[in-house]
Tab-separated table of C-alpha atoms and ligand atoms in Angstrom:
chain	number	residue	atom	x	y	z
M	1	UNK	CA	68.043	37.803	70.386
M	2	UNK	CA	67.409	36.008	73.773
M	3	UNK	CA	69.783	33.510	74.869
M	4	UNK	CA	67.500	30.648	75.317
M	5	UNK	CA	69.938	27.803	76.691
M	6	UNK	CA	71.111	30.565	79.572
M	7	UNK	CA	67.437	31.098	80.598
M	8	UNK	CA	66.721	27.090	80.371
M	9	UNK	CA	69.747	27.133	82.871
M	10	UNK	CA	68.438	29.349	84.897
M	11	UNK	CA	65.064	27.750	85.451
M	12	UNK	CA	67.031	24.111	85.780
M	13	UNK	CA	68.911	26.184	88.408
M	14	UNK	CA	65.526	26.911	89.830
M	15	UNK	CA	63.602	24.205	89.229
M	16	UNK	CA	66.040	21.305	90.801
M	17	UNK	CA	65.374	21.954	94.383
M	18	UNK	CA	61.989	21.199	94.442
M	19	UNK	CA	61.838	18.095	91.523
M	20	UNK	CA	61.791	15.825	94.596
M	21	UNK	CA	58.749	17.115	96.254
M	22	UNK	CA	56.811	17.885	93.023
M	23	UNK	CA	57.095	14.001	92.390
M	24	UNK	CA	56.637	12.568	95.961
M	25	UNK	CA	53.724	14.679	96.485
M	26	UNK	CA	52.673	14.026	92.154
M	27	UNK	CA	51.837	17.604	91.674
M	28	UNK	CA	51.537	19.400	89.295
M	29	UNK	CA	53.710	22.435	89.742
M	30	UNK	CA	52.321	25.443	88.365
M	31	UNK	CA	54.649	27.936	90.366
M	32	UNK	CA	57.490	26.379	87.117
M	33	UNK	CA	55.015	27.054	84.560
M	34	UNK	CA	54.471	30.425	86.239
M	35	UNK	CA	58.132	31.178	86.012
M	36	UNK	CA	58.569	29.670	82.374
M	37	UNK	CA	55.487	31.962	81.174
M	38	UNK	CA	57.848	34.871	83.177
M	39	UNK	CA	60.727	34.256	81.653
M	40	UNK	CA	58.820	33.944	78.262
M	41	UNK	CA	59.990	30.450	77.574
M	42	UNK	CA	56.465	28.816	76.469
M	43	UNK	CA	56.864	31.355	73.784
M	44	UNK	CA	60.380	30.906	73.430
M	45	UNK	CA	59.809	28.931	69.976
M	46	UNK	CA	57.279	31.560	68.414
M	47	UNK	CA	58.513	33.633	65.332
M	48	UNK	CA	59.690	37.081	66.468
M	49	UNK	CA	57.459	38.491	63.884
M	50	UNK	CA	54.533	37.261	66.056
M	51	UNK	CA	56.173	38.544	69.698
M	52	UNK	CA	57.722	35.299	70.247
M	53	UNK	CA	61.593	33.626	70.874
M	54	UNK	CA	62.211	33.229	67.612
M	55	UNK	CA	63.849	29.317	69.154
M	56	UNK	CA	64.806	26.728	66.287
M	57	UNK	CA	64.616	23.126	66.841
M	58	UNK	CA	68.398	22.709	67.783
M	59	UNK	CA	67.736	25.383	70.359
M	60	UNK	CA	64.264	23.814	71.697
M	61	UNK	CA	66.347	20.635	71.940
M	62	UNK	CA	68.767	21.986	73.949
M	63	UNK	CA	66.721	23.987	76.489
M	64	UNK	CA	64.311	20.824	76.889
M	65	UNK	CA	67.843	18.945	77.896
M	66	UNK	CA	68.630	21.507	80.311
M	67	UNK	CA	65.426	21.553	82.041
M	68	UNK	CA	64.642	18.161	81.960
M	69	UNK	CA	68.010	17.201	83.773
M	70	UNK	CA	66.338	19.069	86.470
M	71	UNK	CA	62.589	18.546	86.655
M	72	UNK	CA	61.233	16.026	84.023
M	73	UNK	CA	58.471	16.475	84.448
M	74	UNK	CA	58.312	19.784	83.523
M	75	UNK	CA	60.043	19.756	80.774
M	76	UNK	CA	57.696	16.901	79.261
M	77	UNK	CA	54.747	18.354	80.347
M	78	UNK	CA	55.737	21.929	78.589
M	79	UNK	CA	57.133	19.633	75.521
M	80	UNK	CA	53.401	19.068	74.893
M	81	UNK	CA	52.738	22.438	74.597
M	82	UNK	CA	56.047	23.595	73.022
M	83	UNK	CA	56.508	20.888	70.226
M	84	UNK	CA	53.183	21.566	68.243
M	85	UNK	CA	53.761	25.118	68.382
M	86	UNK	CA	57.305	25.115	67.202
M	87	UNK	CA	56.564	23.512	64.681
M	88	UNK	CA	53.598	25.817	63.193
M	89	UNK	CA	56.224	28.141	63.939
M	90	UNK	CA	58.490	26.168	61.357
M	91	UNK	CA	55.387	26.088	59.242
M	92	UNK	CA	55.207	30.016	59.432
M	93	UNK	CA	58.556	30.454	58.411
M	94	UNK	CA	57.303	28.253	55.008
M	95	UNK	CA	54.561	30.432	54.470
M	96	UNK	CA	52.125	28.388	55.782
M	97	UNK	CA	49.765	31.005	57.854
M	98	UNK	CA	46.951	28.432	59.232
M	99	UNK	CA	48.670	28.473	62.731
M	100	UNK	CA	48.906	32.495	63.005
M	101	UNK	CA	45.957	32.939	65.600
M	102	UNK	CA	47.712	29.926	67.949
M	103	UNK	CA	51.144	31.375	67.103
M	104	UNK	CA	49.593	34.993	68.517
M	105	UNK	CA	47.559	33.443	71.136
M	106	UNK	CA	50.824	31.454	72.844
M	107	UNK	CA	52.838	34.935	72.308
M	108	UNK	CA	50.492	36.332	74.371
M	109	UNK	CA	50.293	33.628	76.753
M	110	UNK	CA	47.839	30.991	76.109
M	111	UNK	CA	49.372	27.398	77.169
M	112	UNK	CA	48.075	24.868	74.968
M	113	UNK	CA	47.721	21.255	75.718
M	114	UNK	CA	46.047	18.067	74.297
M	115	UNK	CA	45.016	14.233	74.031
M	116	UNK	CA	44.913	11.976	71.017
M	117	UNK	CA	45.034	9.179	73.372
M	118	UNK	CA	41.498	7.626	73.660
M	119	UNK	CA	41.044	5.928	76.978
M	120	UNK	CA	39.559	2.620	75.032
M	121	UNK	CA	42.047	2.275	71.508
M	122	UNK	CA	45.135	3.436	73.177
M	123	UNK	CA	48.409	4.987	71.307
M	124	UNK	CA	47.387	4.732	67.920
M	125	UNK	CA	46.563	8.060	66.853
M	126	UNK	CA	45.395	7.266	63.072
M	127	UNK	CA	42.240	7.000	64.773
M	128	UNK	CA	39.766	8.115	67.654
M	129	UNK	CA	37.267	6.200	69.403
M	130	UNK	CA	35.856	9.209	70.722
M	131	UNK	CA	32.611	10.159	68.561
M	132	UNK	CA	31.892	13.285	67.218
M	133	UNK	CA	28.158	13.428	65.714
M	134	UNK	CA	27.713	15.670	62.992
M	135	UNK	CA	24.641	18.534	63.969
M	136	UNK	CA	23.783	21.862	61.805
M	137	UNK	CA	27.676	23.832	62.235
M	138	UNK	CA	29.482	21.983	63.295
M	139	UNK	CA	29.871	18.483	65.900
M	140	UNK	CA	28.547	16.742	68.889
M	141	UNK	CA	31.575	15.210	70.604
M	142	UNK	CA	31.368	12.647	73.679
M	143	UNK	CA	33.680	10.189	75.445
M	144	UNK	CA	36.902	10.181	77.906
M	145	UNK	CA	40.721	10.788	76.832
M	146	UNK	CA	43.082	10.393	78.923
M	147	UNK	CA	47.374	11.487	78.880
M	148	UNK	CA	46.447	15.193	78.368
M	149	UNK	CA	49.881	16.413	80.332
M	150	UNK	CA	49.506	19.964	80.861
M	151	UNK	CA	45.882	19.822	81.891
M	152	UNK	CA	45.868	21.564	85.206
M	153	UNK	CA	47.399	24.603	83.419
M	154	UNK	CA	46.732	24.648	79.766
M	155	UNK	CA	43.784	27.157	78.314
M	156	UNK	CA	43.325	26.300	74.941
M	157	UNK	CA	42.794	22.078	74.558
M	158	UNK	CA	43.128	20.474	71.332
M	159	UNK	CA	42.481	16.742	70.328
M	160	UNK	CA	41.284	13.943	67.697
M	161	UNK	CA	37.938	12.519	67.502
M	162	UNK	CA	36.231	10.440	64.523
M	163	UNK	CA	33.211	11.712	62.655
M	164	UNK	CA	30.555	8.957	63.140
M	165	UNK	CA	28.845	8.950	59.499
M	166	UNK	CA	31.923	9.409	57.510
M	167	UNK	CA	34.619	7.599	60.593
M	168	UNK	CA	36.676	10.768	59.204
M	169	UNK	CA	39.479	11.354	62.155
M	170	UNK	CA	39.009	14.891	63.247
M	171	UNK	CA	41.556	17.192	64.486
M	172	UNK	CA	40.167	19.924	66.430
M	173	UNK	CA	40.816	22.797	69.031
M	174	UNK	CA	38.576	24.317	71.988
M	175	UNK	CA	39.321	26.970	74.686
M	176	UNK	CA	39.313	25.560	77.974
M	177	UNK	CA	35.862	26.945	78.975
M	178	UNK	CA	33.677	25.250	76.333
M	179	UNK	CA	30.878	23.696	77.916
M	180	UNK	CA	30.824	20.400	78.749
M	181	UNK	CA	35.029	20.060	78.278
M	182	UNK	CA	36.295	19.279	81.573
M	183	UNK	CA	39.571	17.613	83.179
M	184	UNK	CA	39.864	14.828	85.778
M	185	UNK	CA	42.961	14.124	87.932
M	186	UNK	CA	43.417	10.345	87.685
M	187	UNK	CA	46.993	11.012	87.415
M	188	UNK	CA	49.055	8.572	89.628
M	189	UNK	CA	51.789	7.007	88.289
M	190	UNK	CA	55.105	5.683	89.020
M	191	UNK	CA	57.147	8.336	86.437
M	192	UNK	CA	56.546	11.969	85.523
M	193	UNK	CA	54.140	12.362	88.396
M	194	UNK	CA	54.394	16.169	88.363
M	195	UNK	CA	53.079	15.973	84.474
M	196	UNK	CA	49.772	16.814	85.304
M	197	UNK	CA	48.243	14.183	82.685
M	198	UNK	CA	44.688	14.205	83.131
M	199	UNK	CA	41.891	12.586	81.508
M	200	UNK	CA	39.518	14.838	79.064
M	201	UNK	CA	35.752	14.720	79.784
M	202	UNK	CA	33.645	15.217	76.723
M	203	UNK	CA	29.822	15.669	78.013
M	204	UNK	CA	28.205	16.907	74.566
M	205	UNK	CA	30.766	19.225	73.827
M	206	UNK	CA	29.450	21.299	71.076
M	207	UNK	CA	32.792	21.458	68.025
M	208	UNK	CA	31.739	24.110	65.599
M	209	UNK	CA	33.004	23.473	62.244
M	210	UNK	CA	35.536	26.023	62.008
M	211	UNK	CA	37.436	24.472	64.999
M	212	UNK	CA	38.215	21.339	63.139
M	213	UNK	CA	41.816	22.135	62.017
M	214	UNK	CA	41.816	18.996	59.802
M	215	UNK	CA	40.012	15.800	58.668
M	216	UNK	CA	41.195	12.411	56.900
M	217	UNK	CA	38.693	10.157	55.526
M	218	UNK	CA	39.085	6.893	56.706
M	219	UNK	CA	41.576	4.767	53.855
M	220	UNK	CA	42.816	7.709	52.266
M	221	UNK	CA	46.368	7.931	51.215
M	222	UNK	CA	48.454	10.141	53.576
M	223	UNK	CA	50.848	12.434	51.703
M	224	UNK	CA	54.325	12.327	53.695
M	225	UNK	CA	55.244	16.263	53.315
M	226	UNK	CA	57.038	18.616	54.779
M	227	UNK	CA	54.058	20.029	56.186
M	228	UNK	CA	52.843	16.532	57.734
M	229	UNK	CA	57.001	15.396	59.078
M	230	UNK	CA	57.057	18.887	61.381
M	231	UNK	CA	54.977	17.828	64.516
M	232	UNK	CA	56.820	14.399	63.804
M	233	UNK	CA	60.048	15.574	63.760
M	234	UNK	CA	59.159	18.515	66.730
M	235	UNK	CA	58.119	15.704	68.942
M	236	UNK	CA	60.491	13.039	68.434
M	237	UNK	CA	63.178	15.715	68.703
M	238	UNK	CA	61.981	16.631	71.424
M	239	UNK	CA	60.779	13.713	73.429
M	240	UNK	CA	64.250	12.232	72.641
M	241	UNK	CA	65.727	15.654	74.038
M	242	UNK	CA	64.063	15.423	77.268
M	243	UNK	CA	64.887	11.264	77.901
M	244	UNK	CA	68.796	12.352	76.746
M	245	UNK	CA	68.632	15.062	79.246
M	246	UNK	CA	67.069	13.212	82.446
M	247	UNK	CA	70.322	10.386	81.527
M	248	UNK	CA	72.710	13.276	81.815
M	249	UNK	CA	71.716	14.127	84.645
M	250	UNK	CA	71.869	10.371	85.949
M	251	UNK	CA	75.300	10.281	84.890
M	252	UNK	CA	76.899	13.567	86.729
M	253	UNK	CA	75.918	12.412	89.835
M	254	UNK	CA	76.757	8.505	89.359
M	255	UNK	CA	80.686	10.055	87.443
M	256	UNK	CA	80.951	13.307	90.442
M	257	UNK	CA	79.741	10.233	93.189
M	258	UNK	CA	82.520	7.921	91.830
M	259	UNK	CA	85.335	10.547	91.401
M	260	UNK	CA	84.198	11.548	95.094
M	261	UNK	CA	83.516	8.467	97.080
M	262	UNK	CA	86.376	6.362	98.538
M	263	UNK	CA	85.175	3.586	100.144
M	264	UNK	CA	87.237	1.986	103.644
M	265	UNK	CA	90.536	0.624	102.903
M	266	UNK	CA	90.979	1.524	99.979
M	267	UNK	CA	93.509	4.659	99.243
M	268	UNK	CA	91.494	5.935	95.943
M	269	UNK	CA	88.161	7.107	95.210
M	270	UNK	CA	85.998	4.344	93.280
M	271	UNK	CA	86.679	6.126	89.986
M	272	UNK	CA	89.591	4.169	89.902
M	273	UNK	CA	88.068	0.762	90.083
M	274	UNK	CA	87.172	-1.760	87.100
M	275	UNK	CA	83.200	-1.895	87.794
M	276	UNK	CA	83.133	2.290	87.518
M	277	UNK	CA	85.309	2.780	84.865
M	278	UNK	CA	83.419	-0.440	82.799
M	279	UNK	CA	80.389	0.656	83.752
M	280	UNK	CA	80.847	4.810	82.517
M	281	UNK	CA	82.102	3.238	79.263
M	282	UNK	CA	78.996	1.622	78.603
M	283	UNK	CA	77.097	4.344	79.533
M	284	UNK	CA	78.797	6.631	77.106
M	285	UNK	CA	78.799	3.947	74.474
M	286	UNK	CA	75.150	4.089	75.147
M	287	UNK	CA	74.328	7.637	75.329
M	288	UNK	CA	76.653	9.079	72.775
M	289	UNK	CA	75.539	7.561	69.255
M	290	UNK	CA	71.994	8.492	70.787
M	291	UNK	CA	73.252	12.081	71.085
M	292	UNK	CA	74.492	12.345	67.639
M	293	UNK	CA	71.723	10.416	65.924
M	294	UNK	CA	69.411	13.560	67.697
M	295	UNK	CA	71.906	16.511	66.510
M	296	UNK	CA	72.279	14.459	63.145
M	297	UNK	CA	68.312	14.875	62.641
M	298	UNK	CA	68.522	18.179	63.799
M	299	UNK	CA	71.454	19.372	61.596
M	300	UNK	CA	69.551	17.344	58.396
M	301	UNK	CA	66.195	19.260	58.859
M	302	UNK	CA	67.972	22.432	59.329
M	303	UNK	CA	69.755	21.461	55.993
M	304	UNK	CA	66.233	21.477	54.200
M	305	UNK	CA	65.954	17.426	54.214
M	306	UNK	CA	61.996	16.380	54.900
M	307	UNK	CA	62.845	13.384	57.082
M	308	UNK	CA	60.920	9.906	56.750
M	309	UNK	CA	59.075	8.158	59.221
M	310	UNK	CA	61.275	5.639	59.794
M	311	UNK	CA	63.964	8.561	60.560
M	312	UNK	CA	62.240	9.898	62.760
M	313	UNK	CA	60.794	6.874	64.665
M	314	UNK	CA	64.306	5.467	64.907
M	315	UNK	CA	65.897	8.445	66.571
M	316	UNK	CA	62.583	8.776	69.477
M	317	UNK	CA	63.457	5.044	69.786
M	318	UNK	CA	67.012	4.834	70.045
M	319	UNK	CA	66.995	7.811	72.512
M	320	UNK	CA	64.523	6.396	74.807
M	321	UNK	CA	66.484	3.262	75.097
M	322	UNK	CA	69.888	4.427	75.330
M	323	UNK	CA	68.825	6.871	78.179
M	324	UNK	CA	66.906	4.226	79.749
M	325	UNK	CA	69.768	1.645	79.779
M	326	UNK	CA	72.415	4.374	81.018
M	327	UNK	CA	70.385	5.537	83.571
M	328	UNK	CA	70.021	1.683	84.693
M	329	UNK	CA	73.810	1.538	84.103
M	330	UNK	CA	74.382	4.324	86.664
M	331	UNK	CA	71.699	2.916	89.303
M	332	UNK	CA	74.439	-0.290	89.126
M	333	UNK	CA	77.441	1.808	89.486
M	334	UNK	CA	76.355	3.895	92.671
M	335	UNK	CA	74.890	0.759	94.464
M	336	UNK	CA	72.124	0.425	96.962
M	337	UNK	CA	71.926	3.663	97.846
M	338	UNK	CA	70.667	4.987	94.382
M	339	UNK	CA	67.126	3.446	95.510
M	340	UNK	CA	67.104	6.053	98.592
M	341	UNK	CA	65.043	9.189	97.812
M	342	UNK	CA	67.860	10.993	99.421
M	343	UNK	CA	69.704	11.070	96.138
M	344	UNK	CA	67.378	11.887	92.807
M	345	UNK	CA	68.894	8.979	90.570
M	346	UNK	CA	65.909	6.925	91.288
M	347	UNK	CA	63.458	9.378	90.796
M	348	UNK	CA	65.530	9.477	87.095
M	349	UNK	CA	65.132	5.801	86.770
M	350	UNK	CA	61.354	6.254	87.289
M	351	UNK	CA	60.763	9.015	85.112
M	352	UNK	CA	63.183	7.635	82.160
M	353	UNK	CA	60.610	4.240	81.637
M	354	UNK	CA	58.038	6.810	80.980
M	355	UNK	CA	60.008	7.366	77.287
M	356	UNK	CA	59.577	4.270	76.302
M	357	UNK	CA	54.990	5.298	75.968
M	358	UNK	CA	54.856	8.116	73.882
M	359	UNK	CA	54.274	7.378	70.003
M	360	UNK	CA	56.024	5.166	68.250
M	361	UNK	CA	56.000	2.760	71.231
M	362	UNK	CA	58.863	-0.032	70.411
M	363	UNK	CA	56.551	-2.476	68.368
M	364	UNK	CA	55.357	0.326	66.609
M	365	UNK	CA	58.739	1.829	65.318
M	366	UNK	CA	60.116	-2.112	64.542
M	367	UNK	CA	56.902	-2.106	62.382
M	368	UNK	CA	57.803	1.055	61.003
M	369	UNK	CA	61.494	0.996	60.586
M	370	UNK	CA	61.394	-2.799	59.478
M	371	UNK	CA	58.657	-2.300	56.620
M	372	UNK	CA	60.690	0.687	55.371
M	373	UNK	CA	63.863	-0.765	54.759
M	374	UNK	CA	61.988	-4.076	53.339
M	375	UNK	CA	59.783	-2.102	50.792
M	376	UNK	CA	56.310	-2.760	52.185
M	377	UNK	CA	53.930	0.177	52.154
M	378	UNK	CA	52.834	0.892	55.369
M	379	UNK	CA	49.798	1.866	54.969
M	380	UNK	CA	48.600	-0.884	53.356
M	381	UNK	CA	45.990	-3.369	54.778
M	382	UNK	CA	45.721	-5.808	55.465
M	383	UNK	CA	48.429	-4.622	57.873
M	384	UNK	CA	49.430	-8.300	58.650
M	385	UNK	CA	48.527	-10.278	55.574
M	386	UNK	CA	48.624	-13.611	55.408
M	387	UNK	CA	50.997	-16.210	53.702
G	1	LIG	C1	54.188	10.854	80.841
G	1	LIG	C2	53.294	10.764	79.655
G	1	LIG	C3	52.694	11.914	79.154
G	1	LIG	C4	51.852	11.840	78.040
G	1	LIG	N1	51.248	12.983	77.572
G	1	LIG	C5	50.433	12.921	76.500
G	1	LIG	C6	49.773	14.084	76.003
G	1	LIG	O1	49.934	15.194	76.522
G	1	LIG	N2	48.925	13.942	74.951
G	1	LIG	C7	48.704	12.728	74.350
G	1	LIG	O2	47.958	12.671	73.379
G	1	LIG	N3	49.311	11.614	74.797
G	1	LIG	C8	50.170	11.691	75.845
G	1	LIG	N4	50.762	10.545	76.317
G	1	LIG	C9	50.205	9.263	75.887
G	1	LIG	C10	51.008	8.459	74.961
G	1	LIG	O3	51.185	9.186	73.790
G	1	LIG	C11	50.258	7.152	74.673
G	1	LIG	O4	49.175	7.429	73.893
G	1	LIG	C12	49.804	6.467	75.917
G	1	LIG	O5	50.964	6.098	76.661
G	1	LIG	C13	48.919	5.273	75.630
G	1	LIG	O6	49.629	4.276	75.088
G	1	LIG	P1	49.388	2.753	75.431
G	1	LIG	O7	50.746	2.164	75.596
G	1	LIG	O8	48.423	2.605	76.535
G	1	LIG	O9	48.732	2.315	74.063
G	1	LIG	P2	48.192	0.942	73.551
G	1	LIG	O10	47.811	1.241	72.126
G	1	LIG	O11	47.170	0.391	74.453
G	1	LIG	O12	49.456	0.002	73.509
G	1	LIG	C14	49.775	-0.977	74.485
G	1	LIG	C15	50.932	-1.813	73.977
G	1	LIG	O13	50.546	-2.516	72.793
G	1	LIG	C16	51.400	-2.212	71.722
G	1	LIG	N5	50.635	-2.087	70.493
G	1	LIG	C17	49.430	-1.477	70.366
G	1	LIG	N6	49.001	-1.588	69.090
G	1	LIG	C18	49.957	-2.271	68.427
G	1	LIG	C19	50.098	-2.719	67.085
G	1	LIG	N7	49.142	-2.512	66.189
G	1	LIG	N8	51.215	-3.376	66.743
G	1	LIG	C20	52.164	-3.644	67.650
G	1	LIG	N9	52.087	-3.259	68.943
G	1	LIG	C21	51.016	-2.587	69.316
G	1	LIG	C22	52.053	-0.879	72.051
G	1	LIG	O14	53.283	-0.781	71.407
G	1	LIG	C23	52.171	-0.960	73.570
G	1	LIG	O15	53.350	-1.656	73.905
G	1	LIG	C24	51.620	10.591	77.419
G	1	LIG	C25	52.228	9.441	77.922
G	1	LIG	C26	53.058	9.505	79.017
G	1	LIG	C27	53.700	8.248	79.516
């Protein structure tokens, strides 16, 4: 079995020395997703029944760690493509045998990438304002999404739209070439500028029935399963992976700078001072808990347990903001020069506010966590009733 963690080193190893340019220059860099598909890594997570990695979650989290500490972007740009098919691959395992073509197509080297993010309603994914017309077969489907990371690379695109007789929310999944499916770089941002997160053009893109993976009827009562928790749990494992691993990499070089750096006059290195050794406590005070909140999911899934929302909406949260408040921790502790592009720590304390966009944003898991531990049914409406 392939040591996974030794060949996300190796990439890191790779990877590192050109993080900086890949962001100044916000491209996307395909020679890393060249060397992942290489190395087999983007099938690193697929069963080795189907030719893949045969990669767990605790694994996944740990290579998307490594390689994030050295080129965030790529790691959350391949997260997109990694967490969905990890877990079908968990879904496999179960006996569930729906994914089995994707599972085989990403063994063999498809890269898969999508958007549930409509341009015009935003994060929440419980619904699509792009509309998909029903026709003889199958859909019509036009609009604009936008946040589709991987989109310069990926070959098979999948995606939500809503069904505009019924307002059903469609899941569905098209090769790259399908007419009228195309991909716009608007992609300039302040963080993960090398995520490639284009926009989705949908000019009567022609759906055909059979590549509509799922549909829920507007109202209907969602079933919390283990089949509906995996690309939950997958993603927030993940995504809390990658924001852990960009603040570890924050804090070796603020802890190596401080152990290092002895300022004039003084006869020890700044390790030894009150503002560095305060300010690496509360960094660790942050980070840690964070760290074993993520292997404490991990090690409770692996025990069988089908994880709640709220679970699983607490640990993307808590992650996000304990790596975002270290790495803001360690920008104070090395000074002014952390905001020089010489070192990488602020290209870290760009890329770490990204975390804080991906589903459940911060009002979203209060909403979520908060309801759960009060007893109110969250999917009931009105969502905000009155007195
Ligand atoms: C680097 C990066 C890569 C990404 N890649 C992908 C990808 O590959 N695929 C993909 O599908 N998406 C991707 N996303 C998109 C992400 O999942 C979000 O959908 C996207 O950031 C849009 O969110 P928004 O904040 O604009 O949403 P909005 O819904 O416009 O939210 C704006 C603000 O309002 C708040 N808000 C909205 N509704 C409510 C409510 N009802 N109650 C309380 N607060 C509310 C939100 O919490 C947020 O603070 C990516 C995002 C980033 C940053």
């Amino acid at each position: 079995m392939t040591d996974w963690t030794a060949v996300a080193t190796e990439l890191a190893e790779e990877f590192a020395p050109r993080a900086a340019a890949v962001d100044r220059e916000g491209r996307f860099p395909v020679e890393n997703i060249e060397r992942m598909q290489e190395a087999g890594y983007l099938s690193s997570v697929v069963p080795v029944e189907l030719g893949g990695g045969g990669a767990d979650l605790a694994t996944f989290a740990a290579c998307q760690q490594i390689i994030a500490g050295a080129c965030a972007s790529t790691a959350l740009a391949t997260n997109m493509h990694l967490f969905g098919i990890g877990a079908a691959a968990e879904g496999w395992h179960a006996g569930e045998r729906a994914g089995e073509p994707i599972l085989q197509a990403v063994a063999g080297g498809t890269v898969v990438g999508g958007s549930l993010t409509d341009a015009a309603t935003g994060l929440n994914v419980r619904t699509s304002s792009t509309p998909a017309r029903p026709v003889e077969g199958g859909y019509v489907v036009s609009g604009r999404k936008s946040f589709c990371s991987l989109a310069p690379a990926l070959q098979f695109f999948w995606g939500t739209a809503a069904d505009t007789e019924t307002g059903a929310l469609l899941l569905f999944g098209l090769p790259r070439e399908t007419p009228g499916l195309s991909f716009v770089d608007t992609w300039d941002t302040m963080s993960m500028r090398g995520t490639g997160s284009w926009d989705v053009l949908f000019d009567d893109v022609f759906v055909p029935a059979q590549a509509v993976q799922r549909g829920t009827a507007p109202g209907e009562e969602l079933v919390w399963d283990a089949e509906r928790e995996r690309p939950f749990a997958w993603f927030a494992v993940s995504v809390a992976a990658v924001y852990l691993g960009i603040a570890r990499a924050a804090t070796r070089l603020t802890y190596e700078r401080a152990r290092t750096r002895t300022v004039t006059g003084a006869a020890l290195p700044t390790a030894h001072r009150p503002d560095q050794v305060y300010g690496a406590a509360e960094i660790e005070l942050a980070l840690r808990p964070a760290e074993a909140m993520l292997r404490d999911t991990i090690a409770r899934r692996a025990a069988g347990e089908v994880l709640p929302p709220e679970d699983l909406q607490a640990l993307k949260h808590v992650a996000v903001a304990a790596a975002s408040s270290a790495v803001d921790r360690c920008v104070r502790m090395v000074g002014g020069h952390g905001i020089f592009r010489t070192l990488p720590l602020e290209r870290h304390y760009r890329d770490v506010r990204a975390g804080q966009f991906h589903p459940p944003s911060p009002d979203t898991a209060a909403e979520t966590i908060g309801k759960a531990v009060l007893g109110i049914d969250l999917g009931a409406t009105p969502r905000w009733p009155a007195e």
